Amino acid sequence: MNDRGVTTSPTFRSLANPNYRRYAAGGVVSNTGTWMQRVAQDWLVLQLAGASGATALGITTGLQFLPFLLLTPVAGLVADRVPKHRLLQLTNLGMALPAAVLGLLAVTGTAEVWHVYVLALLLGSASAFDAPARQSFVSELVDPVDLTNAVGLNSASFNAARLVGPGLAGLLIAALGGGAVGTGWVILFNAVSYAAPIWSLRHLDVSRIDAAAPADRGPGAIKEGLAYVRARPDLLLMLSMVFFAGTFGLNFQITSALMATEVFDKGPQEFGLLGTFLAIGSLSGALLAARRAVVRQRLVVGSALAFGVSVMLAGLMPTYLTFALLAPVTGLTALTFITAANTYMQLHTDAGVRGRVMALYLMIFMGGTPIGAPIIGWIGHEYGARWTLLGGGLMTIVGVALSAMMYLRLERARRERVTAVAEPAATAPAAF
């Protein structure tokens, strides 16, 4: 039942919460703009860099995600200390400004590759502070029983935008001539779209936000979060799998661009549509996740392996049509894995350290991209686009297998320690 006494579908039950409903609405607009910019920015780099487009694309992606590797631990601590609804307004403004500058440079025909590099780094820096606050803020908006549903709906929102954004961006760029100027107008739309989440955050009912107590401002707070994770083999399993999948498998903005242009000889419209096909599966995976009541480790491991296999199969597809038709399967497996890992981390983490734990999760998940993206770009340049997918899928599968082996060993050691501590207590003579 929702606030008005009306029965709500299990898939959308979190939308009965007025605060979450308002927050999610702002996210849909912003997410659409974000996906439009991803396509436009990649196409802009390919237009500006010419023959070295694959390498430039890898560098751009790496720079955009580098701040997640460098700044996220501090960002997680900030998220645990500052009211998240205020912090998120600042981070959205911080992401809007670089997008506006890049859009203006492209529209005026003055954009150069180094401009894209610098602005991608600035956008990534704002995103690094936004992500842990946004991830952990959901648990303050909804009841714990609805957290799995809310995380699934967040992914559904992100991927509904992914369904519309890339195709719309491709159509607009093509309609505006297919060059750098067309990408600029798309990027400017993204800059304006950040107004939606800022408005929604300013209009939340603060009295209904279940904010955790601010983290201690003394020294050692970041180390405390690391120690918490180190003592949890199950969380280490999630982080290890996320590293391999995020670093080597989830590089669609590079691999799709290279496959579209180099293998299938397609233009911006077909390139944008690949993102839409991928999002069909991603949206399906997110909606299935929203209906799921329990997330178990076996689901995370199984979906990660299935994702790795689907990426390798994508590298073998002979035509643009077969590549596009497989994209929904890849999107489904990817989103099932990502959503399950994210939900498991939030549900199995204490509220007082959730910002720092989710920051570590995001640092590993997205911070691996600066490592993987240039490697994937170099592989594409040296060996061809297909090997970016074949190699990425294989590394994901191997990484998941190694992660599972590590978990079993750590969990066995943990249980032996618990047993060793319990046995002396059980056999000790009774005290008088």
XYZ file of C-alpha atoms in Angstrom:
432
model
C 0.000 0.000 0.000
C 1.265 3.521 -0.730
C 0.738 6.735 1.253
C -2.763 7.092 -0.222
C -3.807 3.547 0.558
C -3.417 2.303 -3.024
C -1.770 -1.051 -3.682
C 1.571 -0.657 -5.458
C 3.207 -3.167 -7.785
C 6.116 -5.018 -6.094
C 8.391 -3.823 -8.884
C 7.671 -0.135 -8.195
C 6.824 -0.147 -4.484
C 9.575 2.346 -3.528
C 7.826 4.979 -5.671
C 5.108 5.084 -3.004
C 7.652 7.012 -0.923
C 7.234 10.735 -1.875
C 10.879 11.606 -1.274
C 12.169 8.710 -3.336
C 9.634 9.428 -6.089
C 10.793 13.044 -6.380
C 14.470 12.041 -6.239
C 13.991 9.368 -8.918
C 12.185 11.794 -11.246
C 15.125 14.196 -11.197
C 17.474 11.305 -11.850
C 15.664 10.212 -15.020
C 16.222 13.614 -16.665
C 19.853 13.845 -15.624
C 20.614 10.239 -16.588
C 19.227 10.850 -20.085
C 21.537 13.813 -20.497
C 24.484 11.823 -19.164
C 24.014 9.049 -21.712
C 23.607 11.577 -24.501
C 26.902 13.209 -23.534
C 28.719 9.863 -23.399
C 27.890 9.212 -27.030
C 28.533 12.828 -28.059
C 31.850 13.045 -26.222
C 33.098 9.766 -27.729
C 32.056 10.885 -31.213
C 33.704 14.276 -30.673
C 36.987 12.575 -29.734
C 36.836 10.353 -32.813
C 36.213 13.426 -34.998
C 39.047 15.454 -33.465
C 41.677 12.721 -33.154
C 41.402 11.200 -36.633
C 43.588 8.105 -37.137
C 44.578 7.969 -33.443
C 40.938 7.937 -32.341
C 41.118 4.590 -30.526
C 44.022 5.710 -28.356
C 42.475 9.150 -27.709
C 39.192 7.501 -26.744
C 40.984 5.277 -24.254
C 42.825 8.252 -22.741
C 39.616 10.294 -22.454
C 37.769 7.475 -20.722
C 40.731 6.833 -18.443
C 40.973 10.492 -17.419
C 37.247 10.704 -16.736
C 37.416 7.757 -14.363
C 40.865 8.444 -12.848
C 39.381 10.606 -10.039
C 37.432 7.583 -8.830
C 40.759 5.925 -8.156
C 42.332 8.958 -6.480
C 39.525 10.870 -4.753
C 36.832 8.360 -3.834
C 38.177 7.404 -0.363
C 38.024 11.071 0.656
C 34.653 11.447 -1.090
C 33.258 8.516 0.906
C 34.346 10.119 4.164
C 32.736 13.411 3.079
C 29.528 11.477 2.321
C 29.566 10.073 5.867
C 30.088 13.531 7.398
C 28.012 15.976 5.286
C 24.209 15.829 4.796
C 23.925 13.976 1.509
C 21.015 15.953 0.056
C 23.154 19.114 0.317
C 26.334 17.482 -0.946
C 24.521 16.090 -3.995
C 23.323 19.547 -5.025
C 26.942 20.752 -5.112
C 28.186 17.720 -7.016
C 25.484 18.076 -9.676
C 26.493 21.699 -10.169
C 30.119 20.563 -10.359
C 29.252 18.137 -13.173
C 27.165 20.685 -15.078
C 29.963 23.257 -15.434
C 32.541 21.122 -17.363
C 29.758 19.853 -19.627
C 28.703 23.427 -20.395
C 32.275 24.487 -21.220
C 32.899 21.468 -23.482
C 29.568 22.005 -25.251
C 30.368 25.662 -25.940
C 33.839 24.814 -27.244
C 32.399 22.221 -29.624
C 29.547 24.438 -30.844
C 31.929 27.299 -31.585
C 34.291 24.968 -33.465
C 37.231 25.648 -31.133
C 37.350 22.288 -29.325
C 40.617 20.357 -29.386
C 41.449 16.919 -28.042
C 43.315 18.327 -25.053
C 40.219 20.337 -24.114
C 38.251 17.100 -23.935
C 40.979 15.502 -21.791
C 40.976 18.344 -19.235
C 37.197 18.668 -19.026
C 36.726 14.891 -18.786
C 39.078 14.930 -15.788
C 37.111 17.772 -14.148
C 33.789 16.051 -14.810
C 35.183 12.848 -13.342
C 36.368 14.695 -10.219
C 32.866 15.993 -9.507
C 31.443 12.540 -10.259
C 33.858 10.945 -7.779
C 32.298 12.993 -4.955
C 28.773 12.507 -6.301
C 28.773 8.722 -6.630
C 29.313 7.505 -3.021
C 26.877 10.088 -1.683
C 24.264 9.120 -4.288
C 24.730 5.389 -3.728
C 24.405 5.588 0.063
C 21.673 8.282 0.007
C 19.105 5.763 -1.246
C 19.222 3.902 2.074
C 18.249 7.170 3.825
C 15.198 7.699 1.624
C 13.518 4.274 1.895
C 12.912 1.676 4.580
C 15.476 -1.169 4.792
C 12.893 -3.647 3.492
C 12.609 -1.565 0.290
C 16.330 -1.002 -0.276
C 16.741 -3.844 -2.772
C 13.758 -2.526 -4.714
C 15.042 1.073 -4.643
C 18.509 0.058 -5.881
C 16.873 -1.903 -8.691
C 14.687 1.053 -9.640
C 17.722 3.347 -9.638
C 19.357 1.000 -12.123
C 16.122 0.865 -14.118
C 16.057 4.674 -14.256
C 19.688 4.777 -15.348
C 19.083 2.219 -18.058
C 15.757 3.634 -19.216
C 17.791 6.765 -19.913
C 20.404 4.559 -21.544
C 17.665 3.171 -23.756
C 16.704 6.638 -24.995
C 19.853 8.749 -24.611
C 22.390 7.115 -26.978
C 19.940 6.704 -29.849
C 18.631 10.252 -29.409
C 22.193 11.588 -29.294
C 23.098 9.712 -32.469
C 20.029 11.046 -34.277
C 20.696 14.633 -33.173
C 24.389 14.507 -34.113
C 23.498 13.085 -37.540
C 20.738 15.703 -38.036
C 23.194 18.474 -37.156
C 25.756 17.359 -39.725
C 27.553 14.521 -37.953
C 30.524 16.674 -36.919
C 31.918 18.319 -33.799
C 29.322 21.122 -33.769
C 26.464 18.620 -33.564
C 28.089 16.928 -30.565
C 28.338 20.309 -28.824
C 24.582 20.875 -28.780
C 24.039 17.406 -27.315
C 26.630 18.053 -24.596
C 24.967 21.386 -23.775
C 21.669 19.570 -23.252
C 23.410 17.410 -20.658
C 24.692 20.524 -18.862
C 21.122 21.842 -18.577
C 19.754 18.442 -17.471
C 21.576 18.673 -14.118
C 19.027 21.296 -13.070
C 16.445 18.503 -12.606
C 18.188 16.603 -9.767
C 19.202 19.882 -8.097
C 15.542 20.977 -8.091
C 14.336 17.608 -6.766
C 16.941 17.570 -3.968
C 15.954 21.082 -2.880
C 12.310 19.995 -2.614
C 12.742 16.830 -0.524
C 10.995 16.559 2.843
C 14.097 16.626 5.065
C 12.117 15.450 8.103
C 11.523 12.106 6.350
C 15.199 11.477 5.532
C 16.640 8.818 7.855
C 20.185 10.160 7.899
C 22.904 8.222 9.716
C 24.846 9.976 12.479
C 27.818 11.899 11.023
C 31.104 10.006 11.104
C 33.666 10.908 13.736
C 35.851 13.820 12.625
C 38.926 12.419 14.323
C 41.893 10.896 12.454
C 41.798 7.371 11.096
C 38.248 7.415 9.724
C 39.306 6.184 6.265
C 41.437 3.419 7.813
C 38.433 2.402 9.900
C 36.424 1.820 6.730
C 39.246 -0.202 5.164
C 39.607 -2.324 8.305
C 35.868 -3.012 8.279
C 36.027 -4.359 4.733
C 39.259 -6.309 5.331
C 37.548 -8.303 8.068
C 34.693 -9.313 5.746
C 35.539 -12.037 3.157
C 32.088 -11.655 1.569
C 32.630 -7.944 0.881
C 36.134 -8.653 -0.434
C 34.596 -11.173 -2.853
C 32.240 -8.509 -4.220
C 35.022 -5.947 -4.574
C 37.377 -8.358 -6.327
C 34.774 -9.433 -8.901
C 33.746 -5.828 -9.481
C 37.389 -4.916 -10.155
C 37.847 -7.481 -12.915
C 34.476 -6.834 -14.563
C 34.793 -3.047 -14.315
C 38.395 -2.917 -15.498
C 38.245 -5.335 -18.418
C 34.616 -6.073 -19.300
C 32.556 -2.922 -18.805
C 34.223 -0.759 -21.458
C 31.243 -0.523 -23.803
C 31.808 3.127 -24.705
C 35.180 2.134 -26.196
C 34.374 -1.319 -27.568
C 31.059 -0.306 -29.143
C 32.629 2.749 -30.771
C 35.483 0.687 -32.218
C 33.217 -2.130 -33.420
C 30.792 0.333 -35.032
C 33.427 2.354 -36.853
C 36.275 -0.069 -37.589
C 34.573 -3.459 -37.968
C 31.113 -2.572 -39.288
C 31.929 0.826 -40.907
C 28.894 2.579 -39.402
C 28.157 6.216 -38.557
C 26.975 8.069 -35.427
C 23.339 6.956 -35.742
C 24.188 3.249 -35.767
C 26.777 3.794 -33.021
C 24.150 5.453 -30.825
C 21.655 2.672 -31.485
C 24.117 0.105 -30.121
C 23.792 1.814 -26.748
C 20.020 1.564 -27.037
C 20.151 -2.157 -27.807
C 22.469 -2.671 -24.838
C 20.079 -0.726 -22.632
C 17.122 -2.967 -23.536
C 18.825 -5.817 -21.708
C 20.104 -3.546 -18.948
C 16.640 -2.193 -18.249
C 15.222 -5.718 -18.163
C 17.927 -6.742 -15.695
C 17.240 -3.722 -13.493
C 13.479 -4.366 -13.384
C 14.082 -8.015 -12.507
C 16.412 -6.847 -9.740
C 13.685 -4.552 -8.383
C 11.408 -7.578 -7.912
C 14.104 -9.658 -6.201
C 13.642 -9.937 -2.436
C 17.002 -11.521 -1.581
C 20.470 -11.178 -3.107
C 22.804 -14.133 -2.540
C 26.474 -14.543 -3.352
C 25.780 -17.249 -5.921
C 23.679 -14.795 -7.959
C 26.533 -12.280 -8.060
C 29.118 -14.907 -9.060
C 26.860 -16.576 -11.651
C 25.840 -13.322 -13.320
C 29.478 -12.155 -13.463
C 30.499 -15.354 -15.266
C 27.547 -15.071 -17.656
C 28.538 -11.480 -18.391
C 32.111 -12.485 -19.250
C 30.854 -15.153 -21.657
C 28.468 -12.728 -23.380
C 31.270 -10.180 -23.899
C 33.443 -12.817 -25.568
C 30.547 -13.878 -27.791
C 30.026 -10.246 -28.816
C 33.596 -10.170 -30.097
C 32.789 -13.084 -32.420
C 29.648 -11.627 -34.004
C 30.050 -11.468 -37.816
C 27.698 -8.566 -38.652
C 26.371 -5.333 -37.168
C 22.915 -6.924 -36.878
C 24.095 -9.967 -34.903
C 26.272 -7.732 -32.712
C 23.273 -5.501 -31.986
C 20.988 -8.483 -31.294
C 23.435 -9.881 -28.727
C 23.755 -6.501 -26.996
C 20.560 -6.944 -24.889
C 21.931 -10.229 -23.505
C 25.177 -8.502 -22.572
C 23.218 -5.665 -20.971
C 21.027 -8.085 -19.000
C 23.962 -10.040 -17.568
C 25.936 -6.865 -16.824
C 23.088 -5.192 -14.949
C 22.175 -8.315 -13.034
C 25.766 -8.512 -11.812
C 26.174 -4.792 -11.067
C 22.851 -4.431 -9.256
C 23.305 -7.624 -7.245
C 26.826 -6.638 -6.134
C 25.722 -3.087 -5.249
C 22.699 -4.284 -3.281
C 24.700 -6.925 -1.423
C 27.269 -4.308 -0.363
C 24.609 -1.921 0.960
C 22.496 -4.530 2.723
C 25.474 -6.130 4.467
C 27.212 -2.934 5.626
C 26.630 -0.983 8.857
C 25.034 2.441 8.316
C 27.863 4.322 10.057
C 30.475 3.204 7.518
C 28.242 2.787 4.457
C 29.497 5.923 2.711
C 33.128 4.814 3.048
C 32.374 1.225 2.045
C 30.400 2.298 -1.018
C 33.171 4.739 -1.880
C 35.639 1.846 -1.827
C 33.237 -0.158 -3.976
C 32.999 2.676 -6.504
C 36.743 3.344 -6.392
C 37.389 -0.257 -7.414
C 34.442 -0.509 -9.815
C 34.989 2.754 -11.676
C 38.589 3.436 -10.698
C 39.644 0.322 -12.580
C 38.629 2.037 -15.812
C 41.737 4.288 -15.936
C 43.738 1.052 -15.897
C 41.569 -0.909 -18.286
C 40.478 1.775 -20.771
C 43.946 2.669 -22.123
C 44.796 -1.045 -22.298
C 41.576 -1.774 -24.188
C 42.217 1.216 -26.477
C 45.775 0.001 -27.170
C 44.547 -3.539 -27.877
C 42.014 -2.106 -30.318
C 44.714 -0.101 -32.068
C 47.262 -2.946 -32.255
C 45.116 -6.059 -32.734
C 41.691 -4.828 -33.834
C 38.365 -4.067 -32.205
C 37.282 -7.689 -31.781
C 40.133 -8.398 -29.382
C 38.934 -5.650 -27.043
C 35.873 -7.818 -26.387
C 37.517 -11.240 -26.512
C 40.269 -10.194 -24.125
C 37.941 -8.250 -21.823
C 35.482 -11.128 -21.499
C 38.242 -13.657 -20.842
C 39.845 -11.501 -18.145
C 36.450 -11.082 -16.475
C 35.894 -14.860 -16.334
C 39.386 -15.557 -15.020
C 39.065 -12.760 -12.458
C 35.737 -14.039 -11.125
C 37.179 -17.562 -10.766
C 40.206 -16.231 -8.863
C 37.932 -14.096 -6.656
C 35.784 -17.091 -5.740
C 38.884 -19.121 -4.835
C 40.187 -16.264 -2.683
C 36.830 -15.984 -0.893
C 36.678 -19.700 -0.081
C 40.168 -19.575 1.388
C 39.521 -16.440 3.471
C 36.152 -17.710 4.673
C 37.703 -21.040 5.707
C 40.419 -19.195 7.642
C 37.828 -16.966 9.315
C 35.756 -19.947 10.435
C 38.859 -21.675 11.806
C 39.685 -18.582 13.863
C 36.129 -18.413 15.208
C 36.242 -22.125 16.100
C 39.659 -21.744 17.768
C 38.322 -18.917 19.929
C 35.088 -20.731 20.780
C 36.614 -24.089 21.750
C 38.728 -22.884 24.702
C 35.705 -21.021 26.037
C 33.569 -24.143 25.729
C 36.118 -26.394 27.497
C 37.157 -23.922 30.209
C 36.263 -24.938 33.786
C 33.283 -23.227 35.289
C 34.108 -20.216 37.436
C 33.221 -20.359 41.133
